[in-house]
Amino acid sequence: NTVSAMGPWKGLKQVRKVVEECMQNIHPVYNIKALMIKRELAKDPTLATESWDRFLPSFKKKNIKKKKKPKKEKREYTPFPPPQQPSKVDQQLESGEYFLSKEAQERRKKKVDKQQARQTSLIPPEETTAKPANAEQSIDVQQLKSKFVSKRKLNEAATPAAEEYV
């Protein structure tokens, strides 16, 4: 937390302000930007007598609320660890597989695989019921016939006869 700076008294005051705000967790870019704008405004003689507040940026503080982490429920303390799970060798000893020869073990595995394959092939497929297309719509033949007849009459009336062209 040590800072060293050299320069004129006015510059040291500016450095002190930047450093103190850094210690208050305010980023120095904000102050440096304001200092750069003030330097440009000091060069313009017409603005020397005016207030520079309208040119300087005003940064608003944002209080962002952090998401609360859900509290984990504490489990009851037990001085004894859980029982150890049996190893693969222990399981083989229990089933008697450990004492079988390698060939016998392979035969046993193949037999189990065949049984599983057969079980999967014996599962019946799901049945889907197909609906006939005509079941939903009942067609009225007489209505269709009258519709086509009326259209034919309109077409005959609209088309001129061959004698009219001659």
XYZ file of C-alpha atoms in Angstrom:
166
model
C 0.000 0.000 0.000
C 2.869 2.367 -0.777
C 2.840 4.922 -3.605
C 5.630 7.234 -4.686
C 5.223 10.160 -7.080
C 7.300 13.138 -8.231
C 6.122 16.407 -9.722
C 4.618 19.778 -8.936
C 2.379 20.320 -5.940
C -0.819 20.446 -8.045
C 0.053 17.147 -9.747
C 0.782 15.480 -6.411
C -2.661 16.520 -5.162
C -4.222 14.855 -8.200
C -2.167 11.696 -7.670
C -3.176 11.602 -4.018
C -6.875 11.816 -4.962
C -6.537 8.978 -7.522
C -4.662 6.737 -5.087
C -7.081 7.362 -2.210
C -10.035 6.449 -4.413
C -8.189 3.322 -5.550
C -7.928 2.340 -1.901
C -11.719 2.814 -1.675
C -12.117 0.327 -4.545
C -12.857 2.928 -7.275
C -11.077 2.247 -10.556
C -8.446 4.873 -11.502
C -9.732 5.099 -15.101
C -12.602 7.299 -13.941
C -10.247 9.872 -12.413
C -7.737 9.703 -15.259
C -10.491 10.359 -17.814
C -11.667 13.411 -15.838
C -8.074 14.711 -15.615
C -7.609 14.375 -19.383
C -10.823 16.320 -20.029
C -9.763 19.049 -17.559
C -6.409 19.392 -19.349
C -8.159 19.945 -22.692
C -10.598 22.450 -21.162
C -7.739 24.421 -19.558
C -6.229 25.036 -23.015
C -9.411 26.833 -24.216
C -9.414 30.450 -22.916
C -13.174 30.937 -23.503
C -14.046 28.111 -21.107
C -11.561 29.165 -18.413
C -14.140 31.215 -16.527
C -17.056 28.778 -16.948
C -17.954 25.760 -14.862
C -16.625 22.492 -16.290
C -19.194 20.276 -14.593
C -21.196 19.816 -17.794
C -18.127 18.431 -19.591
C -16.930 16.084 -16.863
C -18.402 12.570 -16.774
C -20.590 11.671 -13.828
C -20.462 8.008 -12.937
C -23.279 6.508 -10.964
C -22.577 3.964 -8.298
C -24.189 0.630 -8.990
C -25.088 -1.506 -6.034
C -25.433 -4.933 -7.568
C -26.936 -7.463 -5.229
C -25.168 -10.773 -5.156
C -27.170 -13.932 -5.539
C -27.586 -15.732 -2.272
C -26.259 -19.237 -2.327
C -28.658 -21.798 -0.941
C -27.505 -23.062 2.418
C -26.523 -26.692 2.487
C -28.169 -28.751 5.128
C -25.701 -30.100 7.622
C -25.687 -33.835 7.917
C -25.446 -35.479 11.248
C -21.887 -36.153 12.294
C -20.983 -39.800 12.680
C -17.532 -40.753 13.927
C -17.649 -44.044 12.025
C -17.119 -44.121 8.256
C -19.624 -45.968 6.021
C -18.938 -49.667 5.419
C -16.469 -50.413 2.663
C -17.953 -51.671 -0.607
C -16.851 -55.179 -1.603
C -14.135 -55.290 -4.251
C -14.424 -57.137 -7.555
C -12.366 -60.015 -6.203
C -14.643 -60.286 -3.142
C -17.699 -60.458 -5.389
C -16.054 -63.179 -7.486
C -15.218 -65.167 -4.342
C -18.850 -64.966 -3.173
C -20.239 -66.172 -6.495
C -17.576 -68.857 -6.927
C -16.357 -67.324 -10.180
C -12.890 -66.733 -8.773
C -12.017 -70.422 -8.721
C -13.206 -71.139 -12.293
C -10.673 -71.443 -15.090
C -10.370 -68.712 -17.702
C -12.193 -70.802 -20.309
C -15.061 -71.519 -17.950
C -15.358 -67.801 -17.177
C -15.470 -66.957 -20.890
C -18.131 -69.615 -21.502
C -20.178 -68.242 -18.638
C -19.922 -64.663 -19.999
C -20.928 -65.789 -23.499
C -23.880 -67.676 -22.070
C -25.047 -64.607 -20.156
C -24.616 -62.412 -23.268
C -26.652 -64.848 -25.373
C -29.422 -64.867 -22.781
C -29.536 -61.066 -22.745
C -29.580 -60.902 -26.550
C -32.407 -63.414 -26.685
C -34.402 -61.492 -24.090
C -34.075 -58.297 -26.115
C -35.144 -60.052 -29.314
C -38.222 -61.487 -27.580
C -39.646 -58.070 -26.717
C -42.691 -57.524 -28.950
C -42.779 -54.330 -31.039
C -45.253 -51.641 -30.179
C -48.486 -51.870 -32.108
C -49.765 -48.865 -33.979
C -53.364 -48.674 -35.088
C -53.821 -47.266 -38.581
C -57.002 -45.331 -39.249
C -58.570 -45.755 -42.687
C -58.793 -42.514 -44.659
C -62.449 -42.993 -45.587
C -63.589 -43.538 -42.033
C -63.480 -39.855 -41.123
C -65.186 -38.470 -44.214
C -68.396 -39.813 -45.651
C -68.694 -38.938 -49.327
C -72.099 -37.972 -50.689
C -72.071 -39.223 -54.290
C -75.264 -37.451 -55.346
C -73.940 -34.104 -54.139
C -70.664 -34.538 -56.052
C -72.539 -35.531 -59.214
C -74.762 -32.458 -59.087
C -71.711 -30.255 -58.494
C -69.903 -31.571 -61.595
C -73.020 -31.286 -63.762
C -73.541 -27.646 -62.771
C -69.894 -26.808 -63.550
C -70.151 -28.458 -66.964
C -73.261 -26.383 -67.776
C -71.446 -23.173 -66.790
C -68.464 -24.049 -69.000
C -70.727 -24.850 -71.969
C -72.563 -21.549 -71.564
C -69.324 -19.590 -71.279
C -67.604 -21.097 -74.337
C -68.947 -19.815 -77.674
C -70.057 -22.227 -80.321
C -67.884 -22.925 -83.378
C -70.349 -21.175 -85.736
C -69.761 -17.866 -83.990
C -66.077 -17.839 -84.961
C -66.807 -18.358 -88.683
